[in-house]
PDB file of C-alpha atoms and ligand atoms in Angstrom:
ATOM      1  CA  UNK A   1      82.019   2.125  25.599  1.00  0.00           C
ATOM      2  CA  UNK A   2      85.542   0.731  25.339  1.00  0.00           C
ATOM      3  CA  UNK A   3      87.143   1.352  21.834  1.00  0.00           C
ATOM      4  CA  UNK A   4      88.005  -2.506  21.321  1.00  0.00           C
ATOM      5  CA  UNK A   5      84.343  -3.703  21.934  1.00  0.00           C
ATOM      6  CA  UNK A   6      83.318  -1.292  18.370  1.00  0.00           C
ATOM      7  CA  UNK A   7      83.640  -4.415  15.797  1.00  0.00           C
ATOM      8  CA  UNK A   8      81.567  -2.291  12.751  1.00  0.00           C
ATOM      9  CA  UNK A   9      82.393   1.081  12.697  1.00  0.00           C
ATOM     10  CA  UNK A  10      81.229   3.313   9.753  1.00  0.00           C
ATOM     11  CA  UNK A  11      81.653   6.789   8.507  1.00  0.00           C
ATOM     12  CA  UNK A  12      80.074   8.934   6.490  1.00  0.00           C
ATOM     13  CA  UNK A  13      80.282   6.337   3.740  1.00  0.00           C
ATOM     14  CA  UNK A  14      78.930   6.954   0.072  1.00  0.00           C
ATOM     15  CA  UNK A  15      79.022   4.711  -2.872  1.00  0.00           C
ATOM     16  CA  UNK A  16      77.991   5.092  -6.482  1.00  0.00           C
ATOM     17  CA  UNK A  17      77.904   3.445  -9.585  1.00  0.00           C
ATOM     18  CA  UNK A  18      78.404   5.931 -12.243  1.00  0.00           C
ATOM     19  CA  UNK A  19      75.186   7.943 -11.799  1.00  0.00           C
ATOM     20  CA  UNK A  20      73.822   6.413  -9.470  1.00  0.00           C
ATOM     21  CA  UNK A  21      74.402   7.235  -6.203  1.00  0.00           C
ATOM     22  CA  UNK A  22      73.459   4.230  -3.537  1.00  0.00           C
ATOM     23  CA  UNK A  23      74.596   5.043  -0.190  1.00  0.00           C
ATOM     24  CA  UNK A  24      75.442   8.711   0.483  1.00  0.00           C
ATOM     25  CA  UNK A  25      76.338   9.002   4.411  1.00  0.00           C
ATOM     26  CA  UNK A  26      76.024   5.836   5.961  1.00  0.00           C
ATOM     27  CA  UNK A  27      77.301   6.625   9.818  1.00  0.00           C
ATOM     28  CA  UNK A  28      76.999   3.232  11.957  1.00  0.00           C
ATOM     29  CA  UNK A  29      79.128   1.286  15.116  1.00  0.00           C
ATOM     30  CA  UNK A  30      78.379  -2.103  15.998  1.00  0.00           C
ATOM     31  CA  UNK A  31      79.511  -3.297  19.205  1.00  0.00           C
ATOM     32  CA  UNK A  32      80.893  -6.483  20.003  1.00  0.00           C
ATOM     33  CA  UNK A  33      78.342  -9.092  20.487  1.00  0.00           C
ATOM     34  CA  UNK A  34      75.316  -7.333  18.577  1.00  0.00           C
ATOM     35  CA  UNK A  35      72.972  -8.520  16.167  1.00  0.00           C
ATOM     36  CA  UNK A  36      71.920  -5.000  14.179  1.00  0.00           C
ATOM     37  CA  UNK A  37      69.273  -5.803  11.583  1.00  0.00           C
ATOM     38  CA  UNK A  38      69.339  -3.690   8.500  1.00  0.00           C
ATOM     39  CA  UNK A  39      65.602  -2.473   6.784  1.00  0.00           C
ATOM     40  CA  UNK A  40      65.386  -1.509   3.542  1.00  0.00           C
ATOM     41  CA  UNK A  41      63.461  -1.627   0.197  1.00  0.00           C
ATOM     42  CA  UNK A  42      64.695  -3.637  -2.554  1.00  0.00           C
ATOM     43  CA  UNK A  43      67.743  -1.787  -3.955  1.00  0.00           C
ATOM     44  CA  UNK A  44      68.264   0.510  -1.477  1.00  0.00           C
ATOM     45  CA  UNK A  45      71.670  -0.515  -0.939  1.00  0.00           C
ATOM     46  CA  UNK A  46      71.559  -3.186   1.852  1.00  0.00           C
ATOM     47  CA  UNK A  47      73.759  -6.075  -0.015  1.00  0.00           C
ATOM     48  CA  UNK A  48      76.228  -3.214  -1.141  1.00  0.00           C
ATOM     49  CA  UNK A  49      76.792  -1.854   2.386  1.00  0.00           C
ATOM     50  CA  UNK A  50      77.595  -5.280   3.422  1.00  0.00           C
ATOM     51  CA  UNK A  51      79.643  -6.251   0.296  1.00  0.00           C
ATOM     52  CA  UNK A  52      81.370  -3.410   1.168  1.00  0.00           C
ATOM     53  CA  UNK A  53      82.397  -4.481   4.996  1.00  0.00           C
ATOM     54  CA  UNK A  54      83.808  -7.666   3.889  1.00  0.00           C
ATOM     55  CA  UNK A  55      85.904  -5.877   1.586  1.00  0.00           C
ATOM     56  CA  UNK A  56      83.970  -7.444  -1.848  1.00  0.00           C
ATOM     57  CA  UNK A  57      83.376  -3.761  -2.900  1.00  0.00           C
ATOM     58  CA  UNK A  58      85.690  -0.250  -2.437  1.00  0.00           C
ATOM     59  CA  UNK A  59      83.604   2.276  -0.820  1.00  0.00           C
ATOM     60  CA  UNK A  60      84.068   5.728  -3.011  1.00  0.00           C
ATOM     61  CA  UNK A  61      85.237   7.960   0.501  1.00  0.00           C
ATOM     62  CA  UNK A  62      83.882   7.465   3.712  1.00  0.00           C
ATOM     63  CA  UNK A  63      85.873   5.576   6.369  1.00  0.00           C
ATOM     64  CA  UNK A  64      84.723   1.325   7.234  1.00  0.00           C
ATOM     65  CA  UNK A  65      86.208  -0.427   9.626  1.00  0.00           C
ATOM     66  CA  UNK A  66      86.663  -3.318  10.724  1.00  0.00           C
ATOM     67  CA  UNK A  67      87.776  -5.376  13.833  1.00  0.00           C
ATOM     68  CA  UNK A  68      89.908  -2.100  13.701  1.00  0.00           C
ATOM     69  CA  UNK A  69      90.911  -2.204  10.133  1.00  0.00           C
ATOM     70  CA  UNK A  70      90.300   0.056   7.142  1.00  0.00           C
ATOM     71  CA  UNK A  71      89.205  -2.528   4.890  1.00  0.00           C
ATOM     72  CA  UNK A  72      89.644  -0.532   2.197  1.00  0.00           C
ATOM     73  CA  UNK A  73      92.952   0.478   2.959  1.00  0.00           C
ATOM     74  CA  UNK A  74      94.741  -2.415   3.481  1.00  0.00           C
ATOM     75  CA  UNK A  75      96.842  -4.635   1.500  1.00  0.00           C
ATOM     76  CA  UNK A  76      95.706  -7.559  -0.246  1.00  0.00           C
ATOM     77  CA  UNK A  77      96.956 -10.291   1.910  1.00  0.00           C
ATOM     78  CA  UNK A  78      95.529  -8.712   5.409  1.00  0.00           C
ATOM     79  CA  UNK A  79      92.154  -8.150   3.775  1.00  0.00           C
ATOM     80  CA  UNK A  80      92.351 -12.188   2.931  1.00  0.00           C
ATOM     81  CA  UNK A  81      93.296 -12.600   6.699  1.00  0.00           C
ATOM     82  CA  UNK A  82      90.494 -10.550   7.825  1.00  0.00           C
ATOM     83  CA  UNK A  83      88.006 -12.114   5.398  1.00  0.00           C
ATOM     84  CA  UNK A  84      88.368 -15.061   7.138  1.00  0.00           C
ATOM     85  CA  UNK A  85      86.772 -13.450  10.290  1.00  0.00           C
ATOM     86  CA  UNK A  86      83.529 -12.726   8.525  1.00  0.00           C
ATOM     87  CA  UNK A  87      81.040 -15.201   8.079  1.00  0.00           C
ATOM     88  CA  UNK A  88      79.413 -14.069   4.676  1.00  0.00           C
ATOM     89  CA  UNK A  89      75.497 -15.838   4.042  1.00  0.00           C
ATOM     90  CA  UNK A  90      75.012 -15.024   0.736  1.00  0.00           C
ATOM     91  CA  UNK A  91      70.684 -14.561  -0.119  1.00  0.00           C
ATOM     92  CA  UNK A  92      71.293 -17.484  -2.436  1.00  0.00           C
ATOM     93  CA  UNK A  93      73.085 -20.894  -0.215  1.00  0.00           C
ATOM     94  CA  UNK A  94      75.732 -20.917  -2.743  1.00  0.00           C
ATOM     95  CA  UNK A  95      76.097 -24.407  -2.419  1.00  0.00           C
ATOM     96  CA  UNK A  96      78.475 -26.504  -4.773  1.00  0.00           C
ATOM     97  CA  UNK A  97      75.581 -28.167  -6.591  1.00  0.00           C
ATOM     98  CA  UNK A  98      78.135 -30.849  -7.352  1.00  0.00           C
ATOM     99  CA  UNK A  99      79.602 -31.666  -4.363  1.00  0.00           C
ATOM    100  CA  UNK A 100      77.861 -33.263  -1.227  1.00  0.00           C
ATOM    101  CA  UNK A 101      77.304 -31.329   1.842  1.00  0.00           C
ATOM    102  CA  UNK A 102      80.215 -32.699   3.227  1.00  0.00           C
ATOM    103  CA  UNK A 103      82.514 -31.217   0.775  1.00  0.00           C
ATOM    104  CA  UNK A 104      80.801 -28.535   0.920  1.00  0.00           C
ATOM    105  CA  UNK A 105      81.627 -28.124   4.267  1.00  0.00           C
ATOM    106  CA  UNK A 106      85.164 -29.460   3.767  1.00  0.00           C
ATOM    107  CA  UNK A 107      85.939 -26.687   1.039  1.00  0.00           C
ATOM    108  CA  UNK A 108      86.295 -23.822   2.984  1.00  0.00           C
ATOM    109  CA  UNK A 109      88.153 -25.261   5.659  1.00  0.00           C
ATOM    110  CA  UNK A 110      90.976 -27.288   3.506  1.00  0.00           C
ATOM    111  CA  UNK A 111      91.308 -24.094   1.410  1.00  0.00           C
ATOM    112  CA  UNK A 112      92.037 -21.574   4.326  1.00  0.00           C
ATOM    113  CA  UNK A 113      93.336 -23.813   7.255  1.00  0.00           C
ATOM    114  CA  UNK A 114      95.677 -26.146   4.994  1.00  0.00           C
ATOM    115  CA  UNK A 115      97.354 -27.796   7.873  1.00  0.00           C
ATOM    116  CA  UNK A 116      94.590 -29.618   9.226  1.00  0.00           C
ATOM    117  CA  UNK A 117      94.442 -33.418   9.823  1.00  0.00           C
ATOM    118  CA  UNK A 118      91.599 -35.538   8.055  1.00  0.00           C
ATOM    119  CA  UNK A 119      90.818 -36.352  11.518  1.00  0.00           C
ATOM    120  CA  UNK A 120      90.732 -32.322  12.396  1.00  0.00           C
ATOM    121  CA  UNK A 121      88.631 -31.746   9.383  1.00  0.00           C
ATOM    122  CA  UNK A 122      86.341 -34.470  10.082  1.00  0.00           C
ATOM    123  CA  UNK A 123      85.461 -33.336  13.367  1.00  0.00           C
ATOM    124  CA  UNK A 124      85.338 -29.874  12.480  1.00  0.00           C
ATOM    125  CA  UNK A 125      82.342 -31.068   9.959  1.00  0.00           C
ATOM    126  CA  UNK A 126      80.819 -32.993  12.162  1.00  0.00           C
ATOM    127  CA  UNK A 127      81.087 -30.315  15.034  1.00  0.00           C
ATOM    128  CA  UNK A 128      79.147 -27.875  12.672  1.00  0.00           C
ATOM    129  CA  UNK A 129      76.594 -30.045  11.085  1.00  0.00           C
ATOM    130  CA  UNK A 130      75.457 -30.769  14.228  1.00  0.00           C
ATOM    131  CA  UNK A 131      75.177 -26.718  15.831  1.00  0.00           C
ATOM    132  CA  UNK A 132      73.233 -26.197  12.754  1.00  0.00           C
ATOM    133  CA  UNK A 133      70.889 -29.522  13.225  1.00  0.00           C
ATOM    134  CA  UNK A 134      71.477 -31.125  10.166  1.00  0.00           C
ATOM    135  CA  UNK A 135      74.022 -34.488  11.338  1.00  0.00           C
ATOM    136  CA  UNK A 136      71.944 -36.372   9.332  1.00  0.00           C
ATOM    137  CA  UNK A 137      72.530 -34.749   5.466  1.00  0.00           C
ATOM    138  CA  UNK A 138      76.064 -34.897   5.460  1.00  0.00           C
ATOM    139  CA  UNK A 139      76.413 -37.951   2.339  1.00  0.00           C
ATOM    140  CA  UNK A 140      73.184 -35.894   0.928  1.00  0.00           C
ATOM    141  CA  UNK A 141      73.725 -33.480  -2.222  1.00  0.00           C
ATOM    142  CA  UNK A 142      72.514 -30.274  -2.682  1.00  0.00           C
ATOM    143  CA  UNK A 143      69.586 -31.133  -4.629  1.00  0.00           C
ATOM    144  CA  UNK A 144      68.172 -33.526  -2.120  1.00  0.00           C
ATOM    145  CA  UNK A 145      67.962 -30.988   0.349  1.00  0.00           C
ATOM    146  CA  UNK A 146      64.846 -28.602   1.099  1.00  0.00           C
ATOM    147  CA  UNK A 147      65.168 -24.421   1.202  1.00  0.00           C
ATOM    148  CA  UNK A 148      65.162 -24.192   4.738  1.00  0.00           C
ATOM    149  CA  UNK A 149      68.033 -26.972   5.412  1.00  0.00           C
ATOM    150  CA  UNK A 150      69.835 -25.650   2.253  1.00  0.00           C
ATOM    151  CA  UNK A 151      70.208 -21.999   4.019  1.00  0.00           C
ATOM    152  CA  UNK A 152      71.526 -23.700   7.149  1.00  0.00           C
ATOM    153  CA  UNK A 153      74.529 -25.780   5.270  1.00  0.00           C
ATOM    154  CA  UNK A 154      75.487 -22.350   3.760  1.00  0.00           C
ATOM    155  CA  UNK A 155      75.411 -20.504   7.299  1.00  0.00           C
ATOM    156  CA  UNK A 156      77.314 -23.813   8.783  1.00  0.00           C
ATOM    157  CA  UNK A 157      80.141 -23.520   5.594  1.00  0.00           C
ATOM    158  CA  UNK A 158      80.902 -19.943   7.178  1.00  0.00           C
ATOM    159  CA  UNK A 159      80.798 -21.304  10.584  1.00  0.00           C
ATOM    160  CA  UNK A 160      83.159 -23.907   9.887  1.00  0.00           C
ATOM    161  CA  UNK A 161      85.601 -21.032  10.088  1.00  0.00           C
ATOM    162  CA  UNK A 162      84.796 -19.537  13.475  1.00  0.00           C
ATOM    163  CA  UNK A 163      83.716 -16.548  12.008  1.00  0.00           C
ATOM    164  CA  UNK A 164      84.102 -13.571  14.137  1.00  0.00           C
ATOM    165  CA  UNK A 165      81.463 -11.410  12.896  1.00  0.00           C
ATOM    166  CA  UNK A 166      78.217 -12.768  10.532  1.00  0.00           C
ATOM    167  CA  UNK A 167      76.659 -11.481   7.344  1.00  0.00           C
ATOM    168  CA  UNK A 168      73.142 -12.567   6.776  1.00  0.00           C
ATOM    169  CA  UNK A 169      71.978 -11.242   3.422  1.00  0.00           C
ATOM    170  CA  UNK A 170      68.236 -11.593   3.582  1.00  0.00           C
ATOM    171  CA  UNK A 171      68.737 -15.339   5.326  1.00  0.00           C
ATOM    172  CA  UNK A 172      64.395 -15.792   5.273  1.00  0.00           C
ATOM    173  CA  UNK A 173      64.040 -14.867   1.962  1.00  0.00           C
ATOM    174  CA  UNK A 174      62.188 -17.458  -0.126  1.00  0.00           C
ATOM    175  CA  UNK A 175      61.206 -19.521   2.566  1.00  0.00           C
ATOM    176  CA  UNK A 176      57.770 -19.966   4.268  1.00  0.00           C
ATOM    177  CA  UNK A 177      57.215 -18.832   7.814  1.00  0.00           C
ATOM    178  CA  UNK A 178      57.335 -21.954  10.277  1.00  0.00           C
ATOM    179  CA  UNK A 179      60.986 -22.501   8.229  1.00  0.00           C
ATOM    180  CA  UNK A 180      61.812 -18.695   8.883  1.00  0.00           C
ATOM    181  CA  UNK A 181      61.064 -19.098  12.375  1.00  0.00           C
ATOM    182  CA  UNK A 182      64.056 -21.795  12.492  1.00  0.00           C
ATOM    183  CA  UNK A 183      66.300 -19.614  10.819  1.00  0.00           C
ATOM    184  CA  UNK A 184      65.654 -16.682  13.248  1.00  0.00           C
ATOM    185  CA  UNK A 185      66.410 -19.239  15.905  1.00  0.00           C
ATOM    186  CA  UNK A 186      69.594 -20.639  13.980  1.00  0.00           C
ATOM    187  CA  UNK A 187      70.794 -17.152  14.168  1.00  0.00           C
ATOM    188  CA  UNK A 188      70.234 -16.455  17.580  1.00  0.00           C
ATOM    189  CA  UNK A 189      72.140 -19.659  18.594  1.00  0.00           C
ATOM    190  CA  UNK A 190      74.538 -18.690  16.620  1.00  0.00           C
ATOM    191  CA  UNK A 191      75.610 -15.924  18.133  1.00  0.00           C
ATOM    192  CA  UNK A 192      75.401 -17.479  21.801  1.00  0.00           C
ATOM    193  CA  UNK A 193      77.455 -20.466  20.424  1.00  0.00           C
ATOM    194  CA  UNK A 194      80.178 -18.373  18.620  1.00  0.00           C
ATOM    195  CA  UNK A 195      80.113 -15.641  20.081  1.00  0.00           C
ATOM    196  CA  UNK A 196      79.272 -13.093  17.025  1.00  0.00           C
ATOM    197  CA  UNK A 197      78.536  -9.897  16.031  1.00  0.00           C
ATOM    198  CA  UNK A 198      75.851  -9.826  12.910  1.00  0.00           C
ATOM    199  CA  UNK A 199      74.317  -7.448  10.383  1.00  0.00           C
ATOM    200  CA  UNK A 200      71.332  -9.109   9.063  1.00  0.00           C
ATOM    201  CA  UNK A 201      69.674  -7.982   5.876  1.00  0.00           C
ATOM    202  CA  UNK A 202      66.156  -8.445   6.209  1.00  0.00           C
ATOM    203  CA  UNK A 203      62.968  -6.843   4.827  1.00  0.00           C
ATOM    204  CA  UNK A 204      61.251  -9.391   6.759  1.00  0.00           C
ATOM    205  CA  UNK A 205      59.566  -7.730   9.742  1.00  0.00           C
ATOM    206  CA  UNK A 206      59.678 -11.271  12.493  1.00  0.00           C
ATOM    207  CA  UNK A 207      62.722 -11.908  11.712  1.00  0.00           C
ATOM    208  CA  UNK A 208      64.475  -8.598  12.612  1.00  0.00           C
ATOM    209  CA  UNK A 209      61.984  -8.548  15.636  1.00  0.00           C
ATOM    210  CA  UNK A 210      63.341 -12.366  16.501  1.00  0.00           C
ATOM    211  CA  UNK A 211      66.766 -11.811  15.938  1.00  0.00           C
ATOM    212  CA  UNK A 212      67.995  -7.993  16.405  1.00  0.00           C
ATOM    213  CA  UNK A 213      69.041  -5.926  19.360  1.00  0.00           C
ATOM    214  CA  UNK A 214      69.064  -2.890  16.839  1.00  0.00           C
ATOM    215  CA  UNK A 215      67.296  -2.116  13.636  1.00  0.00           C
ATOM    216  CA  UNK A 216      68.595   0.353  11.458  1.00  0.00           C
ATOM    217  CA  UNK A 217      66.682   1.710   8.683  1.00  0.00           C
ATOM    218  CA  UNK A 218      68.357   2.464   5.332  1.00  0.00           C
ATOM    219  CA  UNK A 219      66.817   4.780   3.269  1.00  0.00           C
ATOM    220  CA  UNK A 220      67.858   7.202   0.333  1.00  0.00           C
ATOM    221  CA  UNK A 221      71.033   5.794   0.831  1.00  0.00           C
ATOM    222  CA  UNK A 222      70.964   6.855   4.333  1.00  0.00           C
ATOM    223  CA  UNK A 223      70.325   5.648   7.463  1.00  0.00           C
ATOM    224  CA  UNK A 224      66.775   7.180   8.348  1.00  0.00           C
ATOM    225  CA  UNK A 225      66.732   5.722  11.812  1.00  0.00           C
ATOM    226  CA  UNK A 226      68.353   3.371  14.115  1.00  0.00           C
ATOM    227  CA  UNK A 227      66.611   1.860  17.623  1.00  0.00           C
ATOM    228  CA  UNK A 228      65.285  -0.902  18.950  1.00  0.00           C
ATOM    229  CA  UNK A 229      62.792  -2.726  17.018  1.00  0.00           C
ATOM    230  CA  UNK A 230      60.001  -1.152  19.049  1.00  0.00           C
ATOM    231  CA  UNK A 231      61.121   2.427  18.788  1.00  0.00           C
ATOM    232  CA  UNK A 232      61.279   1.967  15.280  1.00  0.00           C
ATOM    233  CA  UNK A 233      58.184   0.241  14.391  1.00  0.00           C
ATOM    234  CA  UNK A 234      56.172   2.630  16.543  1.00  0.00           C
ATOM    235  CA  UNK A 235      57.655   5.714  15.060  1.00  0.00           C
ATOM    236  CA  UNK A 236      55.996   8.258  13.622  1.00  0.00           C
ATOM    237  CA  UNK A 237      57.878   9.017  10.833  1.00  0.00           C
ATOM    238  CA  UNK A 238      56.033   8.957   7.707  1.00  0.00           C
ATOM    239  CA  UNK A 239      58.899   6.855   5.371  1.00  0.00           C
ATOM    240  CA  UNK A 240      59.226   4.089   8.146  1.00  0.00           C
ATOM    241  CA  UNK A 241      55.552   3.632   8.130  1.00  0.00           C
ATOM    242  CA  UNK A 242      55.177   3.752   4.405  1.00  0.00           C
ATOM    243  CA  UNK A 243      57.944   0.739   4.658  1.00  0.00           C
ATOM    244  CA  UNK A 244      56.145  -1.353   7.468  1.00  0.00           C
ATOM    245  CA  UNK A 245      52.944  -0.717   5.974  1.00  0.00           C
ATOM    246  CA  UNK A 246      54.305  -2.626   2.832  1.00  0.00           C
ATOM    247  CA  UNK A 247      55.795  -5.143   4.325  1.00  0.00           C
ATOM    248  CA  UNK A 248      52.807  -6.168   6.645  1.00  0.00           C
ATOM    249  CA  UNK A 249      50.632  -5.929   3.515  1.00  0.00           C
ATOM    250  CA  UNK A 250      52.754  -8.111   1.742  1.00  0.00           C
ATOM    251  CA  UNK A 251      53.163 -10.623   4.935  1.00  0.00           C
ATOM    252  CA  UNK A 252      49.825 -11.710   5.173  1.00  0.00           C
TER     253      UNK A 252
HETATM  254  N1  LIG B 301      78.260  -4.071  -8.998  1.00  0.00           N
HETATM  255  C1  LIG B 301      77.277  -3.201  -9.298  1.00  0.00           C
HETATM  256  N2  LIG B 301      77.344  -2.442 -10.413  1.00  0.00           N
HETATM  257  C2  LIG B 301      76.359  -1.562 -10.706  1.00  0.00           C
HETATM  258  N3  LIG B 301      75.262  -1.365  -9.957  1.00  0.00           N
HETATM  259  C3  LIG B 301      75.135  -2.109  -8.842  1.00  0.00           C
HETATM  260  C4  LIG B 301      76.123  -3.065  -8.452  1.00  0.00           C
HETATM  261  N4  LIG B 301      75.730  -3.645  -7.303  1.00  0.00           N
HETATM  262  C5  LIG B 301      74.544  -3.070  -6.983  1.00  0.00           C
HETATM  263  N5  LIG B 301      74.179  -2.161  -7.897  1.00  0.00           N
HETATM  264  C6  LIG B 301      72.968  -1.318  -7.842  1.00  0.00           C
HETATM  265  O1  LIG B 301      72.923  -0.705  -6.567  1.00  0.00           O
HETATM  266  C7  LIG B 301      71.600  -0.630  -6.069  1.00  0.00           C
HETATM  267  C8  LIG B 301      71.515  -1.288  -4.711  1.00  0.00           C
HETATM  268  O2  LIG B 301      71.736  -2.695  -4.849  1.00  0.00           O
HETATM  269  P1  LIG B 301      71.656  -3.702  -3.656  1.00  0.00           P
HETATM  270  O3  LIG B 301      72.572  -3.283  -2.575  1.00  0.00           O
HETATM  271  O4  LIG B 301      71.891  -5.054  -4.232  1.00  0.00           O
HETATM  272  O5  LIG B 301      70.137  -3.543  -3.165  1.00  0.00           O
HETATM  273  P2  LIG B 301      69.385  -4.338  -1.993  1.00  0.00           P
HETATM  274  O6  LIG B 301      69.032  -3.307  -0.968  1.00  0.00           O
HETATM  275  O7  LIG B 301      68.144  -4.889  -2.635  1.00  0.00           O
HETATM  276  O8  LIG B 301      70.294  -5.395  -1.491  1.00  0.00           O
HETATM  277  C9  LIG B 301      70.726  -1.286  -7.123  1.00  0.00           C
HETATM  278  O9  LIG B 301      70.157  -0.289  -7.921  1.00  0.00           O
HETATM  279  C10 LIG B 301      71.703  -2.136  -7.909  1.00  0.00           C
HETATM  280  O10 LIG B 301      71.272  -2.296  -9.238  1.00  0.00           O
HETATM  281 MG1  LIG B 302      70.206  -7.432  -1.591  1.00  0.00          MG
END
């Protein structure tokens, strides 16, 4: 494996918050192009690992890096430059409630690219509304829009940037399965159509089978295991099956 091609690469990270310890030796590389899926109970750490890549969080030691920067490490200004390489799709849309999905969409982009034309930032909108299938809501407001078609406009406000690497927090949460399975496919596209590398946080069992080359499994603040969805889900490891157990329960 070429050096350049690692996009994620993590070592030996731990994080606590006074006495609680969250993760405590989190070892991972993502390559260039993958879709990983992280597993995990509720508060196991999932949304802090990944708050923690895009810089939102200081790990307490432990090396992160990424696109070949020490996030932690690095100054204030290059940390805003890299930021604008991850795509960041928070559990909740985050949407402006205020403002339509067009400025929505036109937030991000007149914020961090300032020297666009109207006619640049136009296109850009329309360019993105349409990848994500939703041409149609762009004069609509938050509120008029449905769960499923909510989560999209908040993936297609971190598109807008040409992210280079995605960060789905839990992006099926909350919604019911036939919308799910759109989601799943959103994300796949995604990463033909802009070429990304993703970590999506899931404890949703079809959608890390739909849209992962790679599950890894966090537990105790570790990873317990990392593999294809298959080797994974056929393991024999008592903790894994206790967690797909659950969730299978809890899916039907
Ligand atoms: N900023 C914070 N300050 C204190 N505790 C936090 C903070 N962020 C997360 N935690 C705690 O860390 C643990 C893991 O949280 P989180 O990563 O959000 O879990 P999840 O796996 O459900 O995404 C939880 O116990 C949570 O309460
Ligand atoms: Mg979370």
């Amino acid at each position: 494996m070429d050096i350049n091609d690692v996009i994620i690469s993590i070592k030996n990270l731990k994080k606590s918050f006074g006495t609680l310890s969250v993760l405590n030796g989190i070892d991972i590389e993502i390559e260039k192009g993958e879709n990983i899926a992280v597993l995990g109970r509720s508060g196991s750490g999932k949304s802090v690992l990944i708050k923690i890549i895009s810089g939102l969080l200081k790990p307490d030691s432990g090396t992160v890096k990424v696109l070949g920067r020490e996030v932690d490490k690095i100054s204030d200004a290059e940390l805003q430059k890299l930021r604008l390489k991850i795509g960041f799709s928070f559990q909740s849309s985050a949407l402006y409630d205020s403002m339509s999905v067009k400025q929505n969409l036109e937030f991000p982009l007149v914020r961090n690219l300032r020297n666009l034309s109207r006619k640049e930032v136009n296109a850009a909108i329309e360019e993105v509304l349409s990848d994500v299938g939703l041409s149609q809501t762009i004069n609509q407001m938050p509120s008029e829009l449905s769960g499923g078609q909510k989560k999209r406009i908040g993936i297609a406000r971190t598109l807008i940037l040409k992210p280079e690497i995605m960060l789905y927090d839990e992006p099926t949460s909350g919604l019911d399965p036939i919308t799910s399975i759109e989601i799943n496919k959103l994300i796949v596209q995604v990463r033909e159509q802009y070429n990304t590398t993703a970590i999506i946080i899931t404890h949703d069992l079809v959608c890390a089978k739909e849209t992962a080359d790679r599950v890894a499994m966090l537990l105790d603040g570790k990873f317990l295991m990392q593999g294809s969805f298959e080797e994974v889900f056929n393991t024999d490891n008592e903790n894994v099956r206790t967690f797909y157990d659950y969730n299978f329960i809890n899916a039907k």
